[in-house]
Amino acid sequence: MPEPTKKDETETESAPPPPEQKTPQQGETGKGKVWSIGEGAPEETEKHDDSQRSTLFIEKPQSGSVSVGGNITFIAKVEAKDLLRKPNVKWFKGKWMDLASKAGKHLQLKESFERHTKIHTFEMHIIQAKENYAGNYRCEVSYKDKFDSCSFDLEVTESSQAAPSIDIRSAFKRSGDGQDDAGELDFSGLLKRREIKQQEEEPEVDVWELLKNANPSEYEKIAFQYGITDLRGMLKRLKRMRREVKKSAAFAKGLDPAYQVDKGGKVRFMVELADPTVELKWYKNGQEIRPSAKYIFEHKGNQRILFINNCTMTDDARYYVTAGDEKCSTELFVRDPPILVTKGLEDTNTYVGERIELSCEVSEDDANVKWFKNGVELTNEPKSRYRIKVEGKKHTLIIEEAAKNDSATYSVMTTGGQSEAKLSVDLRPLKISLALADQTVRLGQEIHLKCEISENVEGKWYKNGQLIEASDRVKLYHKGRIHRFVIASAAVDDEGEYMFVPDAYNINIPCKVHVVDPPKLHLDGLGEGNTVTVVAGSKLRLEIPITGEPTPKVMWSKGDKWITDSGRIRAETYPDSSCLVIDAAEREDSGPFRIMLKNEAGEDTALINIKVVDVPDPPQAPNVTEVGEDWCVMTWEPPANDGGSPILGYFIERKKKQSSRWMRLNFELCKETTFEPKKMIEGVAYEVRVFAVNAIGISKPSMPSKSFVPLAVTSPPTLLAVDGVTDTSVTMKWRPPDHIGAAGLDGYVVEYCFEGTDEWIVANPELTDKTKFTINGLPTGSKILVRVKAVNAAGESEPRYHPQPILVKEVIEPPKIRLPRHLKQTYTRRVGETVNLVIPFQGRPRAKVSWQKNGSPIDKNQINIRTTENDTIIFIRKAERNHSGEYDMKVEVENLEDKATIDIQIVDRPGPPEVVTIEDVWGENVNLSWKPPKDDGNAAITGYTIQKADKKSMEWFTVMEHYHRTSATINELVIGNEYYFRIFAENMCGLSEDATMTKESALIAKDGKVYKYPVYDDFDFSERPLFTQPLVNTFAVAGYNATLNCSVRGNPKPKITWLKNKVVIMNDPKYRMFGNQGVCTLEIRKPSPYDGGTYTCRAVNELGEAEVDCKLEVKVTQ
């Protein structure tokens, strides 16, 4: 272990002074300072017995020494490998002083933990040590039920100083009546393990010199040896004796540092004054002393004397005398007479178990007497086996039941003497009154061993040489001289040789116990009826626990065949169990197996039923009994073999006939043998199959059913109405069903019945595919009910009934033309568009419809007219302008008629204006005028578009659009340029195809001298189309507009055409085409992957053509 380290005296870290330490007054020396509560008493006996203590320290603090003012560190280390939390560590001085609350300037406690080594380190630092810090210290560590403790000493060294010699051997007791220097503690509790030494009376021994030169751990020993009961108070008072005596102007001779007197005696205090006139006062513990029979004052010249008569322990105090401002003090020690041993102890011999009394007598009643055993102090604690009895002057040590280890030297010590005697405890001769008997017991019965010996002593039980401890199962009884061993329920392991050994005797009492047990099978883990189920193909390992002593012989059989320990079916035997092993179980292995146990104590047998289960056989192919629009009804029979486990349900699958992919239809088992698949596609052929399921698993699938096609009847016909009635017939009309389905529509069945009957008569024996039918041969005046059914391959639909009975009688209905609202105004169409007008009318019977155009019959070669009983249709496949006009329609029923007129206007783009002339040119302006076109396209002219072109380039630019007048002024022309102008007419169909251009040009001349231009031959700017910038392959993002750009030149200006995958792009709102200064742009609005492909730009003029293309790829963002 490392020694305590001494720290540098210049260390700046500080802590408060040790506990119970008063601040030293000026003039006091270091040796006069003492620590409180029994410092210096050696801690030779720990709180816990070393034999029961758990060792926690791996490094203990070691004793050390330090000079006054120096620093020292004590280190303790605890290993935390087996600890779940930090241990609890306390530092003590002496026995009781806990230093944790005293940490400060002179004392500091630290702790740390090293994670790698898992070691807690605890340190106690003493800083600027003082002489009174010396003494015995203790470090305690505890963790749950573990405890460890270590004592160590601190020695503080300093050069000794002379002190007044005084005889203070006697013991003193402070009164403690509130004085500052009163004694505080009784140190009798610290006097342990004192070695008994016969002290010879030496009246001349100076106790102070002994204490001053002794180790602090010897203070208590010296105090008791010389009868000092107030050790702490004495040391405090003696430290004041060591103060240096200063010369006083008031006192020529002062008091001695200390006085001593026997109890009941008389003491004399004397001082000599330098000035006899000074007033003198005496004090005891700070209280002024007044003259009395006890306190007597005398004056002899300059001497002042105080007598204290009949001294008692209350007179043991500090006294001082004042003369003016001067003070002189002393200490009075009153000695209590020593306690003498008047009758000593006597040697004693006895036997174990006897009551022992060791007695002595002392000179005083109730005196303080200490008992020792081999030098170790005995205490009168409640749990101690030693009891101390005091009766006046007689003191007795009582041991109720003597033990062998009570043999020792016992001593008694008082302040005035001691006595010792030897105690010898021997064993009585042991006799066996009742020996243990051999026993044979059955398993589960009680084992009861009993013996009796002549002495009432404890003992131990052994089995096969091993010590037996009492437990819940093993009961050990001891009553007087009888010892019993009981096990309520014997087990096989309880067999063996038992032995009882009395404590302290070299003798044993043996016996044998034999446990027998007939064989027994333990089948608690098997199912009802000892049935074990195993899945076919898996391995069965059936373990049956067996018991029996001796180990029984195991035999397995099935029927008349014995099972050996090899093969696919075999038996394996162990000391406590037997296993039946079946590799790859088969259905044929099912059946009862017999197991038989036999030993010398008996036999046991049992039948175990092995049940091999497997997945069931597949069911037969299912039958489809009913088919609907998207469903069918299927049934099947359960499988012939359920695999040994009940059928839990079925799984159903279906697939399209032309597919090989089966789809599961139910995820929860179908408990029945019928199922209705749904959500099939009408008109598609399907097949279905079934799986059987038991607790083992799923069977193979059944054979597929015959293919079937889900079909559904149509919905009922709609809009059933009466189309016409005569005296003998009724004509009905209707619309086709809203839902026809994949089975299509084969035709209709018309049925009727007379009012008041329930017999429906089929009007058409054969199906009619038309939505109109006439029922003939009806009696005039009768009323009939009519219904119509739609028929297809799936059958007849629900009927559609006419809501009211129909009277079979012809009725005249006046004609009425129901002209649609949009035909009540002029009906306008462009040239080339189709005209298809449906005009419904009503009128019965046999309405006659006629048409006229502008009062003349219609030419049916140009205009098609088709008339039915309810409407008439005028149809023009490709309208021409000559189709414009007023069309008159007339409907006649007998003498009644109705008329309507429809105004049809066929419009086209207008022709160009007639003549465009330049009226005037001034500055940068040109004034134009023109005449409206002769052909307005059969629609009002809505405006004009005016364009200009520089004579040099002849590239036209629009300067006005949607202009309404026939004259206009063109501004902001470039001076020096010469311009031509052209004008387009516009109506609701658009601009005219051609434009009328000015015959002459307009020169924008400069003001001033007219420059005569030289005459040059016109340069031929004609050029075939040429792409100066080709198209570039482009990637576009789906949903974001994309553009394709190229540039072209040519004269005359080429016509630009865009193509996608060699197909011309025309009138597609997804594409926008632009051209500006020869730059051609195609914009694709929000493209999709389908818009990708090869795009071509084609330029054509009269001199030739050119093409350029690129690839566009459209990517979809993830």
PDB file of N, CA and C in Angstrom, residues 279-328:
ATOM      1  N   GLU A 279      -7.118  47.522  44.682  1.00  0.00           N
ATOM      2  CA  GLU A 279      -8.260  46.667  45.048  1.00  0.00           C
ATOM      3  C   GLU A 279      -8.123  45.321  44.339  1.00  0.00           C
ATOM      4  N   LEU A 280      -8.365  44.250  45.114  1.00  0.00           N
ATOM      5  CA  LEU A 280      -8.180  42.898  44.611  1.00  0.00           C
ATOM      6  C   LEU A 280      -9.521  42.153  44.635  1.00  0.00           C
ATOM      7  N   LYS A 281      -9.786  41.384  43.561  1.00  0.00           N
ATOM      8  CA  LYS A 281     -11.009  40.576  43.490  1.00  0.00           C
ATOM      9  C   LYS A 281     -10.645  39.184  43.014  1.00  0.00           C
ATOM     10  N   TRP A 282     -11.358  38.170  43.655  1.00  0.00           N
ATOM     11  CA  TRP A 282     -11.148  36.763  43.289  1.00  0.00           C
ATOM     12  C   TRP A 282     -12.364  36.253  42.494  1.00  0.00           C
ATOM     13  N   TYR A 283     -12.066  35.367  41.501  1.00  0.00           N
ATOM     14  CA  TYR A 283     -13.129  34.847  40.639  1.00  0.00           C
ATOM     15  C   TYR A 283     -12.965  33.341  40.465  1.00  0.00           C
ATOM     16  N   LYS A 284     -14.109  32.663  40.370  1.00  0.00           N
ATOM     17  CA  LYS A 284     -14.152  31.218  40.077  1.00  0.00           C
ATOM     18  C   LYS A 284     -15.021  31.008  38.833  1.00  0.00           C
ATOM     19  N   ASN A 285     -14.342  30.561  37.820  1.00  0.00           N
ATOM     20  CA  ASN A 285     -15.065  30.348  36.544  1.00  0.00           C
ATOM     21  C   ASN A 285     -15.823  31.595  36.121  1.00  0.00           C
ATOM     22  N   GLY A 286     -15.197  32.793  36.349  1.00  0.00           N
ATOM     23  CA  GLY A 286     -15.794  34.044  35.914  1.00  0.00           C
ATOM     24  C   GLY A 286     -16.744  34.663  36.903  1.00  0.00           C
ATOM     25  N   GLN A 287     -17.088  33.984  37.994  1.00  0.00           N
ATOM     26  CA  GLN A 287     -18.000  34.543  38.997  1.00  0.00           C
ATOM     27  C   GLN A 287     -17.195  34.966  40.223  1.00  0.00           C
ATOM     28  N   GLU A 288     -17.479  36.184  40.687  1.00  0.00           N
ATOM     29  CA  GLU A 288     -16.723  36.752  41.818  1.00  0.00           C
ATOM     30  C   GLU A 288     -17.008  35.933  43.082  1.00  0.00           C
ATOM     31  N   ILE A 289     -15.935  35.706  43.869  1.00  0.00           N
ATOM     32  CA  ILE A 289     -16.038  34.950  45.122  1.00  0.00           C
ATOM     33  C   ILE A 289     -16.217  35.921  46.277  1.00  0.00           C
ATOM     34  N   ARG A 290     -17.254  35.648  47.073  1.00  0.00           N
ATOM     35  CA  ARG A 290     -17.517  36.479  48.257  1.00  0.00           C
ATOM     36  C   ARG A 290     -17.045  35.729  49.508  1.00  0.00           C
ATOM     37  N   PRO A 291     -16.581  36.468  50.539  1.00  0.00           N
ATOM     38  CA  PRO A 291     -16.134  35.801  51.787  1.00  0.00           C
ATOM     39  C   PRO A 291     -17.274  35.018  52.407  1.00  0.00           C
ATOM     40  N   SER A 292     -16.942  33.793  52.926  1.00  0.00           N
ATOM     41  CA  SER A 292     -17.921  32.923  53.582  1.00  0.00           C
ATOM     42  C   SER A 292     -17.138  31.940  54.423  1.00  0.00           C
ATOM     43  N   ALA A 293     -17.909  31.011  55.027  1.00  0.00           N
ATOM     44  CA  ALA A 293     -17.222  30.006  55.844  1.00  0.00           C
ATOM     45  C   ALA A 293     -16.358  29.120  54.969  1.00  0.00           C
ATOM     46  N   LYS A 294     -16.712  28.975  53.680  1.00  0.00           N
ATOM     47  CA  LYS A 294     -15.935  28.141  52.769  1.00  0.00           C
ATOM     48  C   LYS A 294     -14.748  28.904  52.208  1.00  0.00           C
ATOM     49  N   TYR A 295     -14.996  30.181  51.871  1.00  0.00           N
ATOM     50  CA  TYR A 295     -13.964  31.002  51.264  1.00  0.00           C
ATOM     51  C   TYR A 295     -13.492  32.031  52.291  1.00  0.00           C
ATOM     52  N   ILE A 296     -12.221  32.009  52.678  1.00  0.00           N
ATOM     53  CA  ILE A 296     -11.649  32.884  53.709  1.00  0.00           C
ATOM     54  C   ILE A 296     -10.522  33.675  53.064  1.00  0.00           C
ATOM     55  N   PHE A 297     -10.584  35.019  53.246  1.00  0.00           N
ATOM     56  CA  PHE A 297      -9.582  35.925  52.680  1.00  0.00           C
ATOM     57  C   PHE A 297      -8.659  36.398  53.807  1.00  0.00           C
ATOM     58  N   GLU A 298      -7.330  36.491  53.532  1.00  0.00           N
ATOM     59  CA  GLU A 298      -6.361  37.025  54.502  1.00  0.00           C
ATOM     60  C   GLU A 298      -5.455  38.011  53.791  1.00  0.00           C
ATOM     61  N   HIS A 299      -5.015  39.049  54.599  1.00  0.00           N
ATOM     62  CA  HIS A 299      -4.098  40.061  54.095  1.00  0.00           C
ATOM     63  C   HIS A 299      -2.873  40.035  54.982  1.00  0.00           C
ATOM     64  N   LYS A 300      -1.699  39.834  54.423  1.00  0.00           N
ATOM     65  CA  LYS A 300      -0.439  39.882  55.159  1.00  0.00           C
ATOM     66  C   LYS A 300       0.535  40.740  54.367  1.00  0.00           C
ATOM     67  N   GLY A 301       0.591  42.001  54.731  1.00  0.00           N
ATOM     68  CA  GLY A 301       1.453  42.931  54.005  1.00  0.00           C
ATOM     69  C   GLY A 301       0.980  43.053  52.578  1.00  0.00           C
ATOM     70  N   ASN A 302       1.906  42.733  51.672  1.00  0.00           N
ATOM     71  CA  ASN A 302       1.542  42.775  50.244  1.00  0.00           C
ATOM     72  C   ASN A 302       0.932  41.459  49.770  1.00  0.00           C
ATOM     73  N   GLN A 303       0.835  40.484  50.673  1.00  0.00           N
ATOM     74  CA  GLN A 303       0.284  39.199  50.293  1.00  0.00           C
ATOM     75  C   GLN A 303      -1.227  39.180  50.464  1.00  0.00           C
ATOM     76  N   ARG A 304      -1.884  38.552  49.474  1.00  0.00           N
ATOM     77  CA  ARG A 304      -3.333  38.363  49.537  1.00  0.00           C
ATOM     78  C   ARG A 304      -3.567  36.864  49.388  1.00  0.00           C
ATOM     79  N   ILE A 305      -4.293  36.278  50.424  1.00  0.00           N
ATOM     80  CA  ILE A 305      -4.427  34.834  50.504  1.00  0.00           C
ATOM     81  C   ILE A 305      -5.906  34.471  50.465  1.00  0.00           C
ATOM     82  N   LEU A 306      -6.236  33.373  49.695  1.00  0.00           N
ATOM     83  CA  LEU A 306      -7.590  32.827  49.639  1.00  0.00           C
ATOM     84  C   LEU A 306      -7.513  31.377  50.064  1.00  0.00           C
ATOM     85  N   PHE A 307      -8.329  31.030  51.134  1.00  0.00           N
ATOM     86  CA  PHE A 307      -8.430  29.655  51.592  1.00  0.00           C
ATOM     87  C   PHE A 307      -9.779  29.103  51.143  1.00  0.00           C
ATOM     88  N   ILE A 308      -9.748  27.833  50.613  1.00  0.00           N
ATOM     89  CA  ILE A 308     -10.987  27.129  50.251  1.00  0.00           C
ATOM     90  C   ILE A 308     -11.026  25.893  51.116  1.00  0.00           C
ATOM     91  N   ASN A 309     -12.039  25.862  52.000  1.00  0.00           N
ATOM     92  CA  ASN A 309     -12.163  24.767  52.944  1.00  0.00           C
ATOM     93  C   ASN A 309     -13.058  23.672  52.378  1.00  0.00           C
ATOM     94  N   ASN A 310     -12.813  22.420  52.886  1.00  0.00           N
ATOM     95  CA  ASN A 310     -13.676  21.273  52.564  1.00  0.00           C
ATOM     96  C   ASN A 310     -13.952  21.190  51.057  1.00  0.00           C
ATOM     97  N   CYS A 311     -12.883  21.033  50.311  1.00  0.00           N
ATOM     98  CA  CYS A 311     -13.014  21.034  48.834  1.00  0.00           C
ATOM     99  C   CYS A 311     -13.856  19.848  48.355  1.00  0.00           C
ATOM    100  N   THR A 312     -14.698  20.143  47.402  1.00  0.00           N
ATOM    101  CA  THR A 312     -15.524  19.124  46.735  1.00  0.00           C
ATOM    102  C   THR A 312     -15.235  19.165  45.238  1.00  0.00           C
ATOM    103  N   MET A 313     -15.889  18.243  44.549  1.00  0.00           N
ATOM    104  CA  MET A 313     -15.660  18.187  43.100  1.00  0.00           C
ATOM    105  C   MET A 313     -16.141  19.433  42.386  1.00  0.00           C
ATOM    106  N   THR A 314     -17.079  20.181  43.041  1.00  0.00           N
ATOM    107  CA  THR A 314     -17.543  21.420  42.403  1.00  0.00           C
ATOM    108  C   THR A 314     -16.498  22.497  42.467  1.00  0.00           C
ATOM    109  N   ASP A 315     -15.520  22.353  43.307  1.00  0.00           N
ATOM    110  CA  ASP A 315     -14.457  23.365  43.398  1.00  0.00           C
ATOM    111  C   ASP A 315     -13.387  23.134  42.341  1.00  0.00           C
ATOM    112  N   ASP A 316     -13.487  22.077  41.603  1.00  0.00           N
ATOM    113  CA  ASP A 316     -12.549  21.816  40.513  1.00  0.00           C
ATOM    114  C   ASP A 316     -12.898  22.778  39.380  1.00  0.00           C
ATOM    115  N   ALA A 317     -12.107  23.882  39.249  1.00  0.00           N
ATOM    116  CA  ALA A 317     -12.463  24.936  38.315  1.00  0.00           C
ATOM    117  C   ALA A 317     -11.252  25.796  38.061  1.00  0.00           C
ATOM    118  N   ARG A 318     -11.483  26.811  37.241  1.00  0.00           N
ATOM    119  CA  ARG A 318     -10.467  27.821  36.949  1.00  0.00           C
ATOM    120  C   ARG A 318     -10.690  29.016  37.869  1.00  0.00           C
ATOM    121  N   TYR A 319      -9.628  29.520  38.453  1.00  0.00           N
ATOM    122  CA  TYR A 319      -9.689  30.665  39.369  1.00  0.00           C
ATOM    123  C   TYR A 319      -8.741  31.734  38.851  1.00  0.00           C
ATOM    124  N   TYR A 320      -9.164  32.993  39.048  1.00  0.00           N
ATOM    125  CA  TYR A 320      -8.240  34.092  38.726  1.00  0.00           C
ATOM    126  C   TYR A 320      -8.551  35.267  39.644  1.00  0.00           C
ATOM    127  N   VAL A 321      -7.534  36.139  39.781  1.00  0.00           N
ATOM    128  CA  VAL A 321      -7.611  37.309  40.653  1.00  0.00           C
ATOM    129  C   VAL A 321      -7.248  38.522  39.821  1.00  0.00           C
ATOM    130  N   THR A 322      -7.985  39.626  40.032  1.00  0.00           N
ATOM    131  CA  THR A 322      -7.747  40.862  39.276  1.00  0.00           C
ATOM    132  C   THR A 322      -7.271  41.925  40.214  1.00  0.00           C
ATOM    133  N   ALA A 323      -6.313  42.696  39.733  1.00  0.00           N
ATOM    134  CA  ALA A 323      -5.816  43.880  40.446  1.00  0.00           C
ATOM    135  C   ALA A 323      -5.806  45.013  39.447  1.00  0.00           C
ATOM    136  N   GLY A 324      -6.804  45.837  39.482  1.00  0.00           N
ATOM    137  CA  GLY A 324      -6.968  46.862  38.463  1.00  0.00           C
ATOM    138  C   GLY A 324      -7.263  46.211  37.131  1.00  0.00           C
ATOM    139  N   ASP A 325      -6.406  46.528  36.149  1.00  0.00           N
ATOM    140  CA  ASP A 325      -6.582  45.934  34.823  1.00  0.00           C
ATOM    141  C   ASP A 325      -5.769  44.659  34.655  1.00  0.00           C
ATOM    142  N   GLU A 326      -5.000  44.284  35.671  1.00  0.00           N
ATOM    143  CA  GLU A 326      -4.171  43.094  35.588  1.00  0.00           C
ATOM    144  C   GLU A 326      -4.950  41.875  36.085  1.00  0.00           C
ATOM    145  N   LYS A 327      -4.621  40.685  35.562  1.00  0.00           N
ATOM    146  CA  LYS A 327      -5.294  39.446  35.939  1.00  0.00           C
ATOM    147  C   LYS A 327      -4.265  38.338  36.030  1.00  0.00           C
ATOM    148  N   CYS A 328      -4.456  37.479  37.045  1.00  0.00           N
ATOM    149  CA  CYS A 328      -3.595  36.311  37.221  1.00  0.00           C
ATOM    150  C   CYS A 328      -4.487  35.107  37.464  1.00  0.00           C
TER     151      CYS A 328
END
